[in-house]
Amino acid sequence: MDGPPHQVGGYSDALQGPIEAVAAHAAGTGSYGDPAFQEEALQWVTLLQLAEDDRPG
């Protein structure tokens, strides 16, 4: 494959951690073990994933 692995739809490719957990944390729903945090994380769906792209243009 040429270039970075950009993706629309499907399942995200978790390179660092689940983006749903990052979104739940940003929403201010507590810490990872809290039931409210888990419920919030389940509400998020990755629609678009963009990889780092250092190519010019």
Tab-separated table of C-alpha atoms in Angstrom, residues 20-54:
chain	number	residue	atom	x	y	z
A	20	GLU	CA	-13.806	5.785	22.365
A	21	ALA	CA	-12.086	5.883	25.768
A	22	VAL	CA	-10.324	9.126	24.824
A	23	ALA	CA	-13.695	10.641	23.847
A	24	ALA	CA	-15.306	9.498	27.107
A	25	HIS	CA	-12.432	11.041	29.064
A	26	ALA	CA	-12.789	14.304	27.112
A	27	ALA	CA	-16.517	14.301	27.940
A	28	GLY	CA	-15.536	14.407	31.631
A	29	THR	CA	-17.250	11.191	32.713
A	30	GLY	CA	-14.695	10.109	35.306
A	31	SER	CA	-12.065	7.396	35.133
A	32	TYR	CA	-11.764	4.159	33.192
A	33	GLY	CA	-13.290	1.905	35.858
A	34	ASP	CA	-16.418	4.004	36.471
A	35	PRO	CA	-19.680	2.597	35.031
A	36	ALA	CA	-20.570	6.077	33.704
A	37	PHE	CA	-17.251	6.171	31.844
A	38	GLN	CA	-17.906	2.777	30.234
A	39	GLU	CA	-21.428	3.821	29.248
A	40	GLU	CA	-20.143	7.053	27.692
A	41	ALA	CA	-17.400	5.220	25.774
A	42	LEU	CA	-19.983	2.861	24.265
A	43	GLN	CA	-21.847	5.866	22.823
A	44	TRP	CA	-18.932	6.862	20.572
A	45	VAL	CA	-18.322	5.443	17.090
A	46	THR	CA	-15.279	6.108	14.925
A	47	LEU	CA	-16.420	7.493	11.573
A	48	LEU	CA	-13.114	8.582	10.089
A	49	GLN	CA	-9.539	7.617	10.906
A	50	LEU	CA	-6.666	9.641	9.506
A	51	ALA	CA	-3.080	8.520	9.776
A	52	GLU	CA	-0.116	10.843	9.994
A	53	ASP	CA	0.894	11.924	6.509
A	54	ASP	CA	4.281	13.577	6.056
